[in-house]
mmCIF file of C-alpha atoms and ligand atoms in Angstrom:
data_model
loop_
_atom_site.group_PDB
_atom_site.id
_atom_site.type_symbol
_atom_site.label_atom_id
_atom_site.label_comp_id
_atom_site.label_asym_id
_atom_site.label_seq_id
_atom_site.Cartn_x
_atom_site.Cartn_y
_atom_site.Cartn_z
ATOM 1 C CA MET A 1 0.077 -0.099 -0.076
ATOM 2 C CA ILE A 2 1.614 3.572 -1.144
ATOM 3 C CA SER A 3 0.372 6.972 0.276
ATOM 4 C CA VAL A 4 -1.647 9.483 -0.882
ATOM 5 C CA THR A 5 1.324 11.698 -1.736
ATOM 6 C CA GLU A 6 3.454 8.972 -3.495
ATOM 7 C CA THR A 7 0.392 7.861 -5.476
ATOM 8 C CA GLU A 8 -0.140 11.723 -6.657
ATOM 9 C CA GLN A 9 3.682 11.726 -7.650
ATOM 10 C CA LYS A 10 3.591 8.451 -9.702
ATOM 11 C CA ILE A 11 0.405 9.836 -11.758
ATOM 12 C CA LEU A 12 1.789 13.439 -12.266
ATOM 13 C CA GLY A 13 5.181 11.610 -13.057
ATOM 14 C CA VAL A 14 3.273 10.028 -16.498
ATOM 15 C CA TYR A 15 2.954 13.115 -18.948
ATOM 16 C CA ARG A 16 1.179 12.849 -22.043
ATOM 17 C CA ASP A 17 0.942 15.021 -25.116
ATOM 18 C CA PHE A 18 -2.375 14.364 -27.194
ATOM 19 C CA GLY A 19 -0.658 16.968 -29.896
ATOM 20 C CA THR A 20 -2.841 20.082 -31.287
ATOM 21 C CA GLU A 21 -5.645 20.774 -33.681
ATOM 22 C CA SER A 22 -6.876 23.565 -35.853
ATOM 23 C CA LEU A 23 -10.702 24.664 -34.926
ATOM 24 C CA SER A 24 -13.174 27.112 -35.498
ATOM 25 C CA PHE A 25 -12.834 29.826 -32.924
ATOM 26 C CA ARG A 26 -16.117 29.469 -31.823
ATOM 27 C CA GLU A 27 -15.487 25.867 -31.107
ATOM 28 C CA THR A 28 -12.577 26.633 -28.874
ATOM 29 C CA LEU A 29 -14.176 27.850 -25.390
ATOM 30 C CA GLY A 30 -12.557 25.889 -22.503
ATOM 31 C CA ARG A 31 -9.567 24.564 -24.439
ATOM 32 C CA ILE A 32 -5.981 25.472 -24.065
ATOM 33 C CA LEU A 33 -4.632 27.602 -26.799
ATOM 34 C CA ALA A 34 -1.740 26.104 -28.774
ATOM 35 C CA GLU A 35 -0.668 29.307 -30.394
ATOM 36 C CA ASP A 36 0.048 32.830 -29.889
ATOM 37 C CA ILE A 37 -2.671 35.342 -31.115
ATOM 38 C CA CYS A 38 -1.293 38.430 -32.596
ATOM 39 C CA ALA A 39 -3.009 41.970 -33.206
ATOM 40 C CA ASP A 40 -3.193 42.311 -37.150
ATOM 41 C CA ARG A 41 -3.558 45.910 -36.859
ATOM 42 C CA ASP A 42 -2.702 48.654 -33.892
ATOM 43 C CA LEU A 43 -5.191 48.321 -31.423
ATOM 44 C CA PRO A 44 -7.365 50.225 -31.306
ATOM 45 C CA PRO A 45 -7.000 50.218 -35.335
ATOM 46 C CA TYR A 46 -7.555 54.266 -35.884
ATOM 47 C CA ASP A 47 -8.207 57.170 -33.344
ATOM 48 C CA ARG A 48 -11.716 55.836 -31.822
ATOM 49 C CA VAL A 49 -14.040 58.336 -30.402
ATOM 50 C CA THR A 50 -15.292 57.394 -27.186
ATOM 51 C CA MET A 51 -18.020 59.871 -26.911
ATOM 52 C CA ASP A 52 -21.076 61.331 -28.749
ATOM 53 C CA GLY A 53 -20.487 65.346 -29.003
ATOM 54 C CA ILE A 54 -18.147 67.662 -31.082
ATOM 55 C CA ALA A 55 -14.570 67.313 -32.363
ATOM 56 C CA ILE A 56 -12.676 70.415 -31.889
ATOM 57 C CA ARG A 57 -8.983 71.849 -32.397
ATOM 58 C CA TYR A 58 -7.680 72.096 -28.702
ATOM 59 C CA SER A 59 -5.650 75.291 -29.906
ATOM 60 C CA GLU A 60 -8.752 76.951 -30.470
ATOM 61 C CA TYR A 61 -10.316 76.428 -27.258
ATOM 62 C CA ALA A 62 -6.803 77.267 -25.897
ATOM 63 C CA SER A 63 -6.856 80.535 -27.404
ATOM 64 C CA GLY A 64 -10.121 81.274 -26.051
ATOM 65 C CA MET A 65 -12.833 80.116 -28.569
ATOM 66 C CA ARG A 66 -15.867 78.720 -26.860
ATOM 67 C CA SER A 67 -18.474 78.833 -29.900
ATOM 68 C CA PHE A 68 -17.757 76.916 -33.130
ATOM 69 C CA ARG A 69 -19.670 76.532 -36.655
ATOM 70 C CA VAL A 70 -21.075 72.617 -37.018
ATOM 71 C CA ALA A 71 -19.597 72.223 -40.193
ATOM 72 C CA GLY A 72 -20.701 68.348 -40.739
ATOM 73 C CA ILE A 73 -21.949 65.326 -38.673
ATOM 74 C CA GLN A 74 -19.855 62.011 -38.615
ATOM 75 C CA ALA A 75 -21.214 58.611 -37.465
ATOM 76 C CA ALA A 76 -19.313 55.863 -36.855
ATOM 77 C CA GLY A 77 -18.297 53.511 -40.027
ATOM 78 C CA GLU A 78 -18.050 56.876 -41.752
ATOM 79 C CA LYS A 79 -15.059 57.801 -43.683
ATOM 80 C CA PRO A 80 -13.382 60.994 -41.262
ATOM 81 C CA LEU A 81 -14.400 64.580 -42.531
ATOM 82 C CA ASN A 82 -11.604 66.554 -42.984
ATOM 83 C CA ILE A 83 -12.323 69.995 -42.321
ATOM 84 C CA GLU A 84 -9.638 72.604 -42.546
ATOM 85 C CA GLU A 85 -11.875 76.163 -42.076
ATOM 86 C CA PRO A 86 -10.637 77.603 -38.797
ATOM 87 C CA GLY A 87 -13.489 78.179 -35.980
ATOM 88 C CA THR A 88 -15.879 74.993 -36.946
ATOM 89 C CA CYS A 89 -16.136 71.733 -35.437
ATOM 90 C CA ILE A 90 -18.195 68.637 -36.304
ATOM 91 C CA GLU A 91 -20.744 66.259 -34.356
ATOM 92 C CA ILE A 92 -19.054 63.058 -34.287
ATOM 93 C CA MET A 93 -20.365 59.803 -32.451
ATOM 94 C CA THR A 94 -19.178 56.950 -30.291
ATOM 95 C CA GLY A 95 -16.887 54.806 -32.758
ATOM 96 C CA ALA A 96 -15.993 57.051 -35.178
ATOM 97 C CA ALA A 97 -12.365 57.547 -36.704
ATOM 98 C CA MET A 98 -11.364 61.158 -35.599
ATOM 99 C CA PRO A 99 -10.445 63.251 -38.437
ATOM 100 C CA ALA A 100 -6.919 64.588 -38.259
ATOM 101 C CA ALA A 101 -8.011 67.955 -38.337
ATOM 102 C CA PHE A 102 -9.470 67.817 -35.237
ATOM 103 C CA ASP A 103 -7.810 66.416 -31.643
ATOM 104 C CA THR A 104 -10.413 66.958 -28.985
ATOM 105 C CA VAL A 105 -14.164 65.608 -28.233
ATOM 106 C CA VAL A 106 -16.459 67.275 -25.952
ATOM 107 C CA ARG A 107 -19.467 65.895 -24.870
ATOM 108 C CA TYR A 108 -23.054 66.458 -25.975
ATOM 109 C CA GLU A 109 -23.674 66.919 -21.951
ATOM 110 C CA ASP A 110 -21.169 69.837 -21.998
ATOM 111 C CA ILE A 111 -22.253 72.132 -24.982
ATOM 112 C CA ARG A 112 -25.386 73.681 -26.147
ATOM 113 C CA ILE A 113 -25.913 73.850 -30.113
ATOM 114 C CA GLU A 114 -28.510 76.962 -31.540
ATOM 115 C CA ASN A 115 -28.842 77.798 -35.042
ATOM 116 C CA GLY A 116 -25.987 75.754 -36.196
ATOM 117 C CA MET A 117 -23.824 76.623 -33.540
ATOM 118 C CA VAL A 118 -22.080 75.285 -30.723
ATOM 119 C CA THR A 119 -21.403 77.036 -27.327
ATOM 120 C CA ILE A 120 -19.332 74.977 -24.597
ATOM 121 C CA HIS A 121 -20.020 75.362 -21.512
ATOM 122 C CA TYR A 122 -17.947 72.499 -19.702
ATOM 123 C CA PRO A 123 -15.111 74.540 -17.804
ATOM 124 C CA GLU A 124 -12.324 72.237 -18.032
ATOM 125 C CA ILE A 125 -11.858 70.938 -21.554
ATOM 126 C CA LYS A 126 -8.562 68.942 -21.817
ATOM 127 C CA GLN A 127 -6.461 68.342 -25.157
ATOM 128 C CA LYS A 128 -7.207 64.883 -26.758
ATOM 129 C CA HIS A 129 -10.130 63.893 -24.377
ATOM 130 C CA ASN A 130 -12.351 61.154 -25.089
ATOM 131 C CA VAL A 131 -10.479 59.935 -28.088
ATOM 132 C CA HIS A 132 -8.839 56.489 -27.638
ATOM 133 C CA TYR A 133 -5.663 56.523 -29.640
ATOM 134 C CA ARG A 134 -4.686 54.110 -32.302
ATOM 135 C CA GLY A 135 -2.120 51.899 -31.227
ATOM 136 C CA SER A 136 -2.201 53.071 -27.434
ATOM 137 C CA ASP A 137 -3.421 49.410 -26.135
ATOM 138 C CA LYS A 138 -1.131 47.065 -28.354
ATOM 139 C CA GLN A 139 0.878 47.732 -31.546
ATOM 140 C CA LYS A 140 0.378 45.663 -34.724
ATOM 141 C CA GLY A 141 2.292 42.265 -34.953
ATOM 142 C CA CYS A 142 2.309 42.207 -31.140
ATOM 143 C CA ILE A 143 0.803 39.056 -28.982
ATOM 144 C CA VAL A 144 -2.092 39.709 -27.525
ATOM 145 C CA VAL A 145 -2.935 36.371 -25.861
ATOM 146 C CA GLN A 146 -0.103 33.978 -25.338
ATOM 147 C CA ALA A 147 -0.077 30.019 -26.264
ATOM 148 C CA GLY A 148 -1.086 28.088 -23.161
ATOM 149 C CA ALA A 149 -4.032 30.631 -21.936
ATOM 150 C CA LEU A 150 -7.755 28.866 -21.407
ATOM 151 C CA ILE A 151 -9.961 29.594 -23.969
ATOM 152 C CA THR A 152 -12.365 32.028 -22.175
ATOM 153 C CA PRO A 153 -15.409 34.260 -24.016
ATOM 154 C CA ALA A 154 -13.319 37.474 -23.512
ATOM 155 C CA ILE A 155 -10.476 35.610 -25.607
ATOM 156 C CA ILE A 156 -12.870 34.482 -28.355
ATOM 157 C CA GLY A 157 -13.767 37.898 -28.870
ATOM 158 C CA ILE A 158 -10.249 39.185 -29.073
ATOM 159 C CA ALA A 159 -9.653 36.280 -31.637
ATOM 160 C CA ALA A 160 -12.649 37.452 -33.601
ATOM 161 C CA SER A 161 -11.205 40.874 -33.432
ATOM 162 C CA VAL A 162 -7.747 40.218 -35.003
ATOM 163 C CA GLY A 163 -9.451 38.234 -37.512
ATOM 164 C CA LYS A 164 -8.303 34.595 -36.358
ATOM 165 C CA SER A 165 -11.215 32.544 -37.408
ATOM 166 C CA GLU A 166 -9.395 29.582 -36.946
ATOM 167 C CA LEU A 167 -7.192 28.512 -33.967
ATOM 168 C CA MET A 168 -4.674 26.039 -33.090
ATOM 169 C CA VAL A 169 -5.514 24.266 -29.599
ATOM 170 C CA LYS A 170 -4.487 21.333 -27.379
ATOM 171 C CA LYS A 171 -6.311 17.963 -28.950
ATOM 172 C CA MET A 172 -8.327 16.215 -26.546
ATOM 173 C CA PRO A 173 -7.263 12.755 -25.816
ATOM 174 C CA ARG A 174 -9.238 9.768 -27.152
ATOM 175 C CA VAL A 175 -10.926 7.873 -23.909
ATOM 176 C CA ALA A 176 -12.752 4.652 -23.251
ATOM 177 C CA ILE A 177 -14.691 4.444 -19.875
ATOM 178 C CA LEU A 178 -15.548 0.633 -19.017
ATOM 179 C CA SER A 179 -17.525 -0.608 -16.407
ATOM 180 C CA THR A 180 -17.141 -4.241 -14.905
ATOM 181 C CA GLY A 181 -19.472 -5.882 -12.955
ATOM 182 C CA ASP A 182 -22.375 -8.759 -13.663
ATOM 183 C CA GLU A 183 -24.590 -7.082 -10.855
ATOM 184 C CA LEU A 184 -24.802 -3.967 -13.231
ATOM 185 C CA VAL A 185 -27.328 -2.958 -15.690
ATOM 186 C CA ASP A 186 -27.976 -0.212 -18.115
ATOM 187 C CA VAL A 187 -29.958 3.144 -16.973
ATOM 188 C CA LYS A 188 -32.919 2.237 -19.265
ATOM 189 C CA ASP A 189 -33.193 -1.017 -17.971
ATOM 190 C CA THR A 190 -35.294 -2.291 -15.085
ATOM 191 C CA PRO A 191 -32.923 -4.043 -12.510
ATOM 192 C CA ASN A 192 -33.659 -7.369 -10.627
ATOM 193 C CA GLU A 193 -34.023 -7.186 -6.734
ATOM 194 C CA TRP A 194 -30.045 -8.293 -6.827
ATOM 195 C CA GLN A 195 -28.956 -5.970 -9.543
ATOM 196 C CA ILE A 196 -28.174 -2.132 -9.889
ATOM 197 C CA ARG A 197 -28.017 0.151 -12.606
ATOM 198 C CA ARG A 198 -24.493 1.405 -13.549
ATOM 199 C CA SER A 199 -23.924 4.853 -12.490
ATOM 200 C CA ASN A 200 -19.936 5.562 -12.186
ATOM 201 C CA THR A 201 -19.742 5.613 -15.879
ATOM 202 C CA TYR A 202 -21.580 8.513 -15.978
ATOM 203 C CA VAL A 203 -19.851 10.331 -13.397
ATOM 204 C CA LEU A 204 -16.432 9.930 -14.842
ATOM 205 C CA GLU A 205 -18.096 11.017 -18.365
ATOM 206 C CA GLY A 206 -19.056 14.180 -16.590
ATOM 207 C CA PHE A 207 -15.892 14.972 -15.251
ATOM 208 C CA LEU A 208 -14.373 14.429 -18.528
ATOM 209 C CA ARG A 209 -16.950 16.730 -20.552
ATOM 210 C CA LYS A 210 -15.943 19.508 -18.166
ATOM 211 C CA PHE A 211 -12.697 19.518 -20.273
ATOM 212 C CA GLY A 212 -14.730 18.929 -23.434
ATOM 213 C CA ILE A 213 -13.736 15.567 -23.782
ATOM 214 C CA ARG A 214 -16.285 13.079 -25.383
ATOM 215 C CA PRO A 215 -15.399 9.542 -24.354
ATOM 216 C CA ASP A 216 -16.785 5.796 -25.693
ATOM 217 C CA LEU A 217 -18.870 4.167 -23.025
ATOM 218 C CA PHE A 218 -18.506 0.215 -22.605
ATOM 219 C CA HIS A 219 -19.790 -2.168 -20.036
ATOM 220 C CA ILE A 220 -17.949 -5.357 -19.795
ATOM 221 C CA THR A 221 -19.174 -8.585 -17.764
ATOM 222 C CA ASP A 222 -16.559 -10.109 -14.985
ATOM 223 C CA GLN A 223 -15.422 -13.180 -17.103
ATOM 224 C CA PRO A 224 -11.414 -12.795 -17.776
ATOM 225 C CA GLU A 225 -11.749 -13.866 -21.507
ATOM 226 C CA VAL A 226 -14.483 -10.942 -21.969
ATOM 227 C CA ILE A 227 -12.496 -8.344 -20.225
ATOM 228 C CA LYS A 228 -9.047 -9.334 -21.930
ATOM 229 C CA ALA A 229 -10.450 -9.255 -25.600
ATOM 230 C CA GLN A 230 -12.417 -5.631 -24.570
ATOM 231 C CA LEU A 231 -9.236 -4.243 -23.196
ATOM 232 C CA GLU A 232 -7.152 -5.055 -25.902
ATOM 233 C CA LYS A 233 -9.293 -3.635 -28.511
ATOM 234 C CA CYS A 234 -9.462 -0.087 -26.030
ATOM 235 C CA LEU A 235 -5.734 -0.276 -25.530
ATOM 236 C CA ALA A 236 -4.885 -0.353 -29.200
ATOM 237 C CA ALA A 237 -7.577 2.459 -29.871
ATOM 238 C CA TYR A 238 -7.508 4.866 -26.870
ATOM 239 C CA ASP A 239 -5.253 7.576 -25.546
ATOM 240 C CA ILE A 240 -7.076 6.790 -22.181
ATOM 241 C CA LEU A 241 -8.769 3.938 -20.056
ATOM 242 C CA LEU A 242 -11.061 4.837 -17.314
ATOM 243 C CA LEU A 243 -11.930 1.611 -15.601
ATOM 244 C CA SER A 244 -14.238 0.682 -12.584
ATOM 245 C CA GLY A 245 -14.737 -1.937 -10.542
ATOM 246 C CA GLY A 246 -13.015 -5.242 -10.424
ATOM 247 C CA ILE A 247 -9.970 -4.276 -8.780
ATOM 248 C CA SER A 248 -10.523 -5.593 -5.045
ATOM 249 C CA MET A 249 -10.063 -8.893 -3.503
ATOM 250 C CA GLY A 250 -12.842 -10.417 -4.889
ATOM 251 C CA LYS A 251 -13.378 -13.939 -6.733
ATOM 252 C CA PHE A 252 -14.215 -12.173 -9.590
ATOM 253 C CA ASP A 253 -11.816 -8.996 -9.739
ATOM 254 C CA HIS A 254 -9.715 -10.003 -12.510
ATOM 255 C CA LEU A 255 -9.045 -6.361 -13.755
ATOM 256 C CA PRO A 256 -4.976 -6.026 -12.525
ATOM 257 C CA GLU A 257 -4.104 -9.556 -13.659
ATOM 258 C CA VAL A 258 -5.790 -8.970 -16.941
ATOM 259 C CA LEU A 259 -4.042 -5.552 -17.361
ATOM 260 C CA THR A 260 -0.330 -6.752 -16.591
ATOM 261 C CA SER A 261 -0.826 -9.680 -19.021
ATOM 262 C CA LEU A 262 -1.701 -6.965 -21.954
ATOM 263 C CA GLY A 263 1.497 -4.791 -20.979
ATOM 264 C CA VAL A 264 0.234 -2.120 -19.203
ATOM 265 C CA ASP A 265 2.922 -1.467 -16.185
ATOM 266 C CA CYS A 266 1.118 -1.082 -12.487
ATOM 267 C CA LEU A 267 2.417 1.965 -10.667
ATOM 268 C CA VAL A 268 -0.327 2.116 -8.232
ATOM 269 C CA HIS A 269 -2.200 -0.335 -6.500
ATOM 270 C CA LYS A 270 -3.846 0.055 -3.167
ATOM 271 C CA VAL A 271 -3.651 3.800 -1.641
ATOM 272 C CA ASN A 272 -3.222 4.257 2.095
ATOM 273 C CA GLN A 273 -6.735 6.109 2.037
ATOM 274 C CA ARG A 274 -10.421 6.090 2.658
ATOM 275 C CA PRO A 275 -12.320 5.791 0.856
ATOM 276 C CA GLY A 276 -10.881 4.402 -2.556
ATOM 277 C CA LYS A 277 -8.039 1.981 -1.168
ATOM 278 C CA PRO A 278 -8.266 -0.487 -4.080
ATOM 279 C CA PHE A 279 -7.602 2.308 -6.416
ATOM 280 C CA TRP A 280 -4.976 0.918 -9.558
ATOM 281 C CA PHE A 281 -3.110 3.043 -12.119
ATOM 282 C CA GLY A 282 -0.620 1.813 -14.780
ATOM 283 C CA ALA A 283 0.610 2.656 -18.263
ATOM 284 C CA LYS A 284 1.745 1.297 -21.212
ATOM 285 C CA VAL A 285 5.016 2.506 -22.257
ATOM 286 C CA ASN A 286 4.639 5.339 -24.769
ATOM 287 C CA GLY A 287 0.928 4.342 -24.817
ATOM 288 C CA SER A 288 -2.452 4.022 -23.025
ATOM 289 C CA VAL A 289 -3.007 5.440 -19.756
ATOM 290 C CA VAL A 290 -5.177 3.570 -17.570
ATOM 291 C CA PHE A 291 -7.219 4.547 -14.336
ATOM 292 C CA ALA A 292 -8.544 1.419 -12.731
ATOM 293 C CA PHE A 293 -11.201 2.925 -10.020
ATOM 294 C CA PRO A 294 -12.692 0.961 -7.220
ATOM 295 C CA GLY A 295 -16.513 0.044 -8.116
ATOM 296 C CA ASN A 296 -17.913 1.894 -5.105
ATOM 297 C CA PRO A 297 -19.427 4.903 -6.338
ATOM 298 C CA VAL A 298 -17.802 7.403 -3.535
ATOM 299 C CA SER A 299 -14.463 5.895 -3.763
ATOM 300 C CA ALA A 300 -14.637 5.861 -7.934
ATOM 301 C CA THR A 301 -15.842 9.861 -7.963
ATOM 302 C CA LEU A 302 -12.936 10.878 -5.023
ATOM 303 C CA CYS A 303 -10.375 8.912 -6.824
ATOM 304 C CA MET A 304 -11.154 10.838 -9.949
ATOM 305 C CA VAL A 305 -11.201 14.121 -8.479
ATOM 306 C CA ARG A 306 -7.980 13.239 -6.163
ATOM 307 C CA TYR A 307 -6.030 11.753 -9.343
ATOM 308 C CA GLY A 308 -7.428 12.033 -12.742
ATOM 309 C CA VAL A 309 -8.516 15.567 -13.009
ATOM 310 C CA PRO A 310 -5.419 16.735 -11.860
ATOM 311 C CA TRP A 311 -3.416 14.435 -14.557
ATOM 312 C CA LEU A 312 -5.717 15.545 -16.862
ATOM 313 C CA GLN A 313 -4.852 19.000 -16.250
ATOM 314 C CA LYS A 314 -1.727 18.760 -16.264
ATOM 315 C CA CYS A 315 -1.417 16.961 -19.647
ATOM 316 C CA LEU A 316 -3.962 19.047 -21.427
ATOM 317 C CA GLY A 317 -1.785 22.705 -19.672
ATOM 318 C CA HIS A 318 -4.341 23.714 -17.375
ATOM 319 C CA LYS A 319 -3.064 26.043 -14.538
ATOM 320 C CA SER A 320 -4.272 24.466 -11.323
ATOM 321 C CA GLN A 321 -3.525 25.938 -7.967
ATOM 322 C CA SER A 322 -3.874 23.613 -4.820
ATOM 323 C CA ASP A 323 -7.542 24.661 -3.105
ATOM 324 C CA PHE A 324 -7.733 24.636 0.679
ATOM 325 C CA ALA A 325 -10.666 25.358 3.125
ATOM 326 C CA VAL A 326 -10.745 26.071 6.918
ATOM 327 C CA LEU A 327 -12.516 23.032 8.728
ATOM 328 C CA ASP A 328 -15.664 23.814 10.528
ATOM 329 C CA GLY A 329 -16.294 20.991 12.762
ATOM 330 C CA GLU A 330 -13.889 18.680 14.919
ATOM 331 C CA ILE A 331 -13.321 15.173 13.224
ATOM 332 C CA THR A 332 -11.765 11.936 14.841
ATOM 333 C CA PHE A 333 -10.538 9.590 12.249
ATOM 334 C CA LYS A 334 -8.144 6.981 13.858
ATOM 335 C CA PRO A 335 -6.941 4.576 11.092
ATOM 336 C CA ASN A 336 -3.421 5.732 10.165
ATOM 337 C CA MET A 337 -5.027 6.197 6.748
ATOM 338 C CA THR A 338 -5.492 9.565 4.469
ATOM 339 C CA TRP A 339 -9.146 10.337 5.469
ATOM 340 C CA PHE A 340 -11.429 12.017 2.864
ATOM 341 C CA GLN A 341 -14.360 14.019 4.490
ATOM 342 C CA GLN A 342 -17.317 14.952 2.530
ATOM 343 C CA VAL A 343 -18.005 18.603 3.102
ATOM 344 C CA ARG A 344 -20.353 21.776 1.715
ATOM 345 C CA LEU A 345 -18.237 24.643 1.099
ATOM 346 C CA HIS A 346 -19.481 28.405 1.890
ATOM 347 C CA TYR A 347 -17.562 31.794 2.391
ATOM 348 C CA ASP A 348 -17.706 33.105 6.218
ATOM 349 C CA ALA A 349 -18.707 36.606 7.238
ATOM 350 C CA SER A 350 -14.957 37.353 6.641
ATOM 351 C CA GLY A 351 -14.590 35.992 3.246
ATOM 352 C CA VAL A 352 -12.553 32.853 4.518
ATOM 353 C CA LEU A 353 -13.668 29.436 2.460
ATOM 354 C CA THR A 354 -15.059 27.279 4.976
ATOM 355 C CA ALA A 355 -15.710 23.442 4.916
ATOM 356 C CA THR A 356 -18.829 21.941 6.681
ATOM 357 C CA PRO A 357 -18.470 17.913 7.255
ATOM 358 C CA ASN A 358 -20.987 16.220 5.303
ATOM 359 C CA THR A 359 -20.754 12.479 6.749
ATOM 360 C CA GLY A 360 -23.933 10.932 5.401
ATOM 361 C CA ASN A 361 -24.267 7.222 5.939
ATOM 362 C CA GLY A 362 -20.915 6.222 5.335
ATOM 363 C CA SER A 363 -18.646 5.484 2.286
ATOM 364 C CA GLY A 364 -21.461 3.763 0.498
ATOM 365 C CA ASP A 365 -24.125 6.170 0.376
ATOM 366 C CA PHE A 366 -23.375 7.962 -3.003
ATOM 367 C CA SER A 367 -26.571 9.771 -2.570
ATOM 368 C CA ASN A 368 -24.764 11.894 -0.059
ATOM 369 C CA LEU A 369 -22.594 13.189 -2.659
ATOM 370 C CA ALA A 370 -25.516 15.498 -4.376
ATOM 371 C CA GLU A 371 -25.299 17.624 -1.037
ATOM 372 C CA SER A 372 -20.883 17.970 -1.097
ATOM 373 C CA ASP A 373 -19.223 20.342 -2.702
ATOM 374 C CA ALA A 374 -16.014 18.579 -2.346
ATOM 375 C CA PHE A 375 -13.978 16.078 -0.502
ATOM 376 C CA MET A 376 -11.153 17.445 2.063
ATOM 377 C CA GLU A 377 -8.052 15.351 2.503
ATOM 378 C CA LEU A 378 -7.218 14.687 6.182
ATOM 379 C CA PRO A 379 -3.646 13.475 6.235
ATOM 380 C CA ALA A 380 -2.775 9.942 7.836
ATOM 381 C CA GLU A 381 -0.592 11.057 10.404
ATOM 382 C CA LYS A 382 -3.317 12.550 12.733
ATOM 383 C CA GLU A 383 -6.111 11.159 14.397
ATOM 384 C CA LYS A 384 -8.146 14.524 15.302
ATOM 385 C CA PHE A 385 -8.764 17.396 12.981
ATOM 386 C CA SER A 386 -9.806 20.658 14.533
ATOM 387 C CA ARG A 387 -12.230 23.359 13.872
ATOM 388 C CA GLY A 388 -9.987 26.185 12.399
ATOM 389 C CA VAL A 389 -7.473 24.559 10.752
ATOM 390 C CA ALA A 390 -7.078 24.723 6.849
ATOM 391 C CA TYR A 391 -6.873 21.631 4.847
ATOM 392 C CA ARG A 392 -6.944 20.713 1.238
ATOM 393 C CA ILE A 393 -10.019 20.410 -0.682
ATOM 394 C CA TRP A 394 -10.969 18.503 -3.833
ATOM 395 C CA ARG A 395 -14.014 19.921 -5.316
ATOM 396 C CA LEU A 396 -16.847 18.184 -6.924
ATOM 397 C CA ASN A 397 -18.372 20.551 -9.008
HETATM 398 P P1 AMP B 401 -16.220 -3.773 -7.072
HETATM 399 O O1 AMP B 401 -15.306 -3.017 -6.957
HETATM 400 O O2 AMP B 401 -16.623 -4.364 -8.512
HETATM 401 O O3 AMP B 401 -15.800 -4.985 -6.204
HETATM 402 O O4 AMP B 401 -17.602 -3.275 -6.688
HETATM 403 C C1 AMP B 401 -17.826 -2.328 -5.372
HETATM 404 C C2 AMP B 401 -19.029 -2.052 -5.349
HETATM 405 O O5 AMP B 401 -19.316 -0.698 -6.372
HETATM 406 C C3 AMP B 401 -20.251 -2.749 -5.564
HETATM 407 O O6 AMP B 401 -21.448 -2.866 -4.608
HETATM 408 C C4 AMP B 401 -20.668 -2.529 -7.061
HETATM 409 O O7 AMP B 401 -22.024 -2.977 -7.068
HETATM 410 C C5 AMP B 401 -20.355 -1.360 -7.228
HETATM 411 N N1 AMP B 401 -20.234 -0.645 -8.468
HETATM 412 C C6 AMP B 401 -19.526 -0.880 -9.348
HETATM 413 N N2 AMP B 401 -19.303 -0.552 -10.546
HETATM 414 C C7 AMP B 401 -20.467 -0.114 -10.517
HETATM 415 C C8 AMP B 401 -21.137 1.419 -11.260
HETATM 416 N N3 AMP B 401 -20.494 1.367 -12.827
HETATM 417 N N4 AMP B 401 -22.000 1.978 -10.762
HETATM 418 C C9 AMP B 401 -22.327 1.761 -9.817
HETATM 419 N N5 AMP B 401 -21.888 0.870 -8.768
HETATM 420 C C10 AMP B 401 -20.676 0.313 -9.148
HETATM 421 MG MG1 MG B 402 -17.407 -5.972 -9.519
#
């Protein structure tokens, strides 16, 4: 049996690069950018007017002029009006390109217009006011979003603004999820009294979908030949296999020996933790990576959030930070094992993330997961965990 820390190290020590692909920019939300996005023009690309009002020459205002004849009107999207005649202004709208003959915009709120003449009543007009000058944010050719960024709605907007309709992003791995167990029936079936519907498959799928991964789902019976044949096919066709069930001490728990016989090196089997002790992890040299989770749904969920999700984050290039919360309760856990306590999270009055234990009916009670926000990792070395101390958490949502 190995520790949680050692398990984490072994898993994060296996790296897989799934390559890159080019996608329509609208399809890239939540992906990791695999190229720099550069400005194809200066940003903003012209001297952009930021208020509706009039454009004047500041030098005329500075010499004491307060009234100007309106010599034209310019809407956004129109070619700049260049009016050289002294003593004039133009009405100009937000988003318009400032004509070279003018340099300052005065808002409609700060002027009066009568019979084609404008009078400025605002006392403190400043030169270049209300103009967002060309290139003042970014210059043509410079990087506006760096490779490695997680693509957000804002980044999709930036890509659109610089004309990048296709983006290179990190490619998603091919993933197979396989459930095992002769007691398991499909979600659409009515189970006999001694059967249950399989659910782990969909929990694991849910965590993958959060990355944008669309796995293929399979179910295999508990016979070694069936398991072997199906695993052999999947090892050839997928980057990652997520298995559930069949790795404990039972007479029908054949997965570990079958995986080894198919050339998958076992790196982790049995972790000093509860729940999830039977967890198995292995990889083929330069080939598929296999997470074999315990069948117990709470255990499978914990092992996915504690080991599967961080590994995917690392390989896909997601930045992740350790997450902590302050325990709001007293917990005693005697065995010398890491205990993952289900907790509810909330911010207290001073803004501190606080975790309230939510024990439910023990580790078989997976319905309790609906009311938990995270697992709190309570280290093996201690027995008593006191209110007010911060521990690591692993979020379910
Ligand atoms: P196992 O790890 O195969 O010994 O299974 C442990 C427990 O988890 C048993 O009670 C199984 O019925 C249950 N179980 C296994 N696989 C699933 C699954 N895919 N969905 C829900 N429960 C499962
Ligand atoms: Mg089983």
